[in-house]
Coordinates of C-alpha atoms in Angstrom, one line a residue:
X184 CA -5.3 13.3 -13.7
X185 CA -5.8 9.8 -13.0
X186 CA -5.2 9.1 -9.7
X187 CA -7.9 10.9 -8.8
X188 CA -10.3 9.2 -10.7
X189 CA -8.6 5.7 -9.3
X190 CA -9.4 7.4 -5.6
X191 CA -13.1 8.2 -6.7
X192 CA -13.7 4.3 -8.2
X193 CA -12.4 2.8 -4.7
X194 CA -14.8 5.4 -2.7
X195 CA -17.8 4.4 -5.3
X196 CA -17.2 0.6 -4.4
X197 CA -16.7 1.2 -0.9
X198 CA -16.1 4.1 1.8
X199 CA -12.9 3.7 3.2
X200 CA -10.1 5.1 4.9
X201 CA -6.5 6.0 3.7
X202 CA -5.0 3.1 5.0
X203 CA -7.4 1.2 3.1
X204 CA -7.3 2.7 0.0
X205 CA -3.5 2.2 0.1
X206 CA -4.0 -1.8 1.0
X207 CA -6.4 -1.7 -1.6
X208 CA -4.9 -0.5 -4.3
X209 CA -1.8 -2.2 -3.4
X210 CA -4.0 -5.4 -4.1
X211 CA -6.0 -4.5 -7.0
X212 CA -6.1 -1.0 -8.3
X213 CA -2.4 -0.5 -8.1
X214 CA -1.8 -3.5 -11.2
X215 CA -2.5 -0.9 -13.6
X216 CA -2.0 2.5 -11.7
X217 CA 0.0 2.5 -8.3
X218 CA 0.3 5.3 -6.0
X219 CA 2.0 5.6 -2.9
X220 CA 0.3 6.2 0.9
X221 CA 1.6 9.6 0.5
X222 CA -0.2 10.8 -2.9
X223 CA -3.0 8.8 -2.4
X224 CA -3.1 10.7 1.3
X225 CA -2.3 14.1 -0.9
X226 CA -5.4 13.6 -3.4
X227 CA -8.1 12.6 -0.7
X228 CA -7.2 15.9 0.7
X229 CA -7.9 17.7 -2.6
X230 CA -10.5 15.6 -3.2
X231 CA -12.5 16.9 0.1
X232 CA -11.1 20.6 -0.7
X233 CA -13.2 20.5 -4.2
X234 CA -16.2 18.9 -3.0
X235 CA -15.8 15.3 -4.3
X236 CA -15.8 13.5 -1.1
X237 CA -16.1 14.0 2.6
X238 CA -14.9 12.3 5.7
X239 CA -17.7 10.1 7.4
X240 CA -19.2 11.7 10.7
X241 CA -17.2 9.2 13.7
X242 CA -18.6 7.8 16.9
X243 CA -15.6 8.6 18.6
X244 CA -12.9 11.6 19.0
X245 CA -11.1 11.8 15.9
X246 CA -7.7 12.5 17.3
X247 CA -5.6 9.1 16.5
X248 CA -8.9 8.0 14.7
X249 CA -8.5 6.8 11.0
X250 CA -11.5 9.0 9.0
X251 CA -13.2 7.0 6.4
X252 CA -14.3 9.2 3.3
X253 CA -17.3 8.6 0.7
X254 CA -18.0 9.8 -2.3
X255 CA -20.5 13.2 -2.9
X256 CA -22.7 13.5 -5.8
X257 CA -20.2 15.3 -7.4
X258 CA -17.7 13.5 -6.9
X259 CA -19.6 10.8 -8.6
X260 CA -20.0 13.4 -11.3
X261 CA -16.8 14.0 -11.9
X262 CA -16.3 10.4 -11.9
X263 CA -19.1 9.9 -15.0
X264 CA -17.5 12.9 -16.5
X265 CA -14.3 11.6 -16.9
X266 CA -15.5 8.0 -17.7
X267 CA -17.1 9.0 -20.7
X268 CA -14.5 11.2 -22.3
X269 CA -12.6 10.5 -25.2
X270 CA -8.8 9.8 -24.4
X271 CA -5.8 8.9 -26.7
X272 CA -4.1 5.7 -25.6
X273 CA -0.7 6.8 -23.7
X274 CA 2.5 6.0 -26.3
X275 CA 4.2 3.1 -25.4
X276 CA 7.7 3.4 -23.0
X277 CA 9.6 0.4 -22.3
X278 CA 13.3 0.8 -20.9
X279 CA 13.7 -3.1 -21.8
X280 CA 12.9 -2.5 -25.6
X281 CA 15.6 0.8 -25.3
X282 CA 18.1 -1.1 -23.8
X283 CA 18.0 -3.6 -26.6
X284 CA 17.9 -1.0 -29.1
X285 CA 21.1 0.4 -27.9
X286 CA 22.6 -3.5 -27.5
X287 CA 22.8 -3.3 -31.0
X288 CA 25.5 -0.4 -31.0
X289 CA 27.2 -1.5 -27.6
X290 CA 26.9 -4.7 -27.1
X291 CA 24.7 -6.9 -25.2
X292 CA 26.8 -7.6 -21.8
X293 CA 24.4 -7.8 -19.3
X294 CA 21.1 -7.6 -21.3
X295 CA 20.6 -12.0 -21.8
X296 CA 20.4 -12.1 -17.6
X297 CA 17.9 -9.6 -17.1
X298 CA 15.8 -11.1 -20.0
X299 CA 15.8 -13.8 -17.7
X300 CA 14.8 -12.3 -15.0
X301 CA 12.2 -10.0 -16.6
X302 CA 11.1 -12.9 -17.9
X303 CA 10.6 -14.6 -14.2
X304 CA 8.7 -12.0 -13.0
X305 CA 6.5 -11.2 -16.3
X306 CA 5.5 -15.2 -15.3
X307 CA 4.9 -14.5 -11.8
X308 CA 2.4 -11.9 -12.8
X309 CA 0.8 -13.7 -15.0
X310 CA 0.0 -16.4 -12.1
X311 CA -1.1 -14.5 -9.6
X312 CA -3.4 -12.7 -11.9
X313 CA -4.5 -16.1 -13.5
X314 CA -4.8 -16.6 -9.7
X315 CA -7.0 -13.8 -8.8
X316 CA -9.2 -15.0 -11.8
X317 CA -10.0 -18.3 -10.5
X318 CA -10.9 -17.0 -6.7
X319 CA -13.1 -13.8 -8.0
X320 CA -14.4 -14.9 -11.3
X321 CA -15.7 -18.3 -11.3
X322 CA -18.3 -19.0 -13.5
X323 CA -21.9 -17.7 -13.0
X324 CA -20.4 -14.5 -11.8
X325 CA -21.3 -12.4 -14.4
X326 CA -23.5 -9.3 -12.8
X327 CA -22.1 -6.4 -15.3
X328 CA -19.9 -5.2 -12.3
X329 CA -18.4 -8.5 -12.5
X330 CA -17.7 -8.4 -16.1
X331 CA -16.3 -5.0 -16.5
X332 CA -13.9 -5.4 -13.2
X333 CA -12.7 -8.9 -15.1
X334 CA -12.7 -6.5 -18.3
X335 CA -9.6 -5.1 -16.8
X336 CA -8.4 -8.1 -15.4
X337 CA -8.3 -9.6 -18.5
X338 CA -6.0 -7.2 -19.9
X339 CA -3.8 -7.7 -17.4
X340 CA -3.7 -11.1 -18.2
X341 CA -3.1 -10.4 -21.8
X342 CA -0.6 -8.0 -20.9
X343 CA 1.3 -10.4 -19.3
X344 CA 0.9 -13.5 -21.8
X345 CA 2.5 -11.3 -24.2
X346 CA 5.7 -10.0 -22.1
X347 CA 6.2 -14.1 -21.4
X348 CA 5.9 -15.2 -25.1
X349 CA 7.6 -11.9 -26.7
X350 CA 10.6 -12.4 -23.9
X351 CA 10.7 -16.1 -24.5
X352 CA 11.3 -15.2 -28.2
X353 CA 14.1 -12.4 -27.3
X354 CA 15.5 -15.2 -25.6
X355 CA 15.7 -17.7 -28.4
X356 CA 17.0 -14.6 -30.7
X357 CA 20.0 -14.1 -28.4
X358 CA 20.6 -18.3 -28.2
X359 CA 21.2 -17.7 -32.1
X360 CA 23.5 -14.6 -32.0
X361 CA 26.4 -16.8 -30.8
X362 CA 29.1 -15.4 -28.7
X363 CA 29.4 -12.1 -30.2
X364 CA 26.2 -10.2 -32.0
X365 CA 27.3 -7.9 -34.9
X366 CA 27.5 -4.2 -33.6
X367 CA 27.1 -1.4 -35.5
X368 CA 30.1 1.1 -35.5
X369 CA 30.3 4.6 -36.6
X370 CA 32.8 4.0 -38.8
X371 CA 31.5 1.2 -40.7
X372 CA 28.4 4.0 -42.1
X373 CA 26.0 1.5 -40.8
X374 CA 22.3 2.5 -40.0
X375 CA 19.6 0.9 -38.5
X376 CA 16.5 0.1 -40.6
X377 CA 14.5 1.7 -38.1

């Protein structure tokens, strides 16, 4: 039910259009939920259905013309509902963490390389969001907009320090296993601690 909500916090900071919301969440919003043109398209028709938002009034015919939407009152209730209700953080998945898990009953062909490049990208992130924090956050800005939007910034900068430090570790690990890391077999009876 998030998406939504995502759709709602874009309106709130500024009407916009479809194509815009997809440019903008491609820029900002979409580092910690992405949608595509399609369900962000999907939802703003929803949203207009229930009342949340409408499309603004324009000057000219709106054949070919891109509508704008805004946000209604409730809309921006709905928005302030959700805000303030309690959620249970989402249990972590990561395919990279499975894939070494099952490394250590198949083998680990493959898996050192895209370490690497996981690793690459993880480090890429992490500068253009380092990035980002230097153009939109320099000091003095500190209205409470500023600091909850950097709030979230932040933790994608966290985020990202730890998938480069936890990966550069992985990485050492594998330089000690040596050519071939012990696998468990069925037949040896051994188990996993966890």
């Amino acid at each position: 039910m998030s998406l939504p909500h995502a759709i709602l916090t874009a309106l709130l900071e500024r009407p916009s259009s479809g194509l815009e919301l997809t440019r903008r969440f491609d820029k900002s919003i979409g580092y910690f939920w992405s949608a595509t043109h399609q369900q962000i398209y999907r939802e703003l028709g929803k949203l207009e259905a229930e009342g949340y938002i409408r499309a603004l009034p324009s000057e000219q015919p709106a054949r070919g013309q891109k509508k704008s939407y805004e946000v209604l009152p409730a809309g921006r209730a709905e928005l302030a509902r959700w805000t303030a209700a309690a959620q249970d953080p989402k249990p972590m998945r990561d395919t990279m963490l499975l894939r070494l898990r099952a490394s250590a009953v198949v083998g680990t062909a493959g898996i050192e390389a895209d370490l690497h490049r996981h690793l690459a990208l993880h480090q890429r992130q992490l500068a253009e969001y380092e990035e980002i924090q230097k153009r939109d956050f320099p000091p003095g800005k500190d209205t409470p907009q500023d600091r909850l939007r950097h709030l979230v910034l932040r933790a994608g900068i966290d985020l990202e320090t730890f998938w480069t430090q936890w990966l550069t570790h992985a990485l050492e690990e594998f330089g000690q296993l040596g050519d071939e890391p012990a696998v468990l077999r069925p037949e040896s009876g051994g188990r996993p601690p966890v």
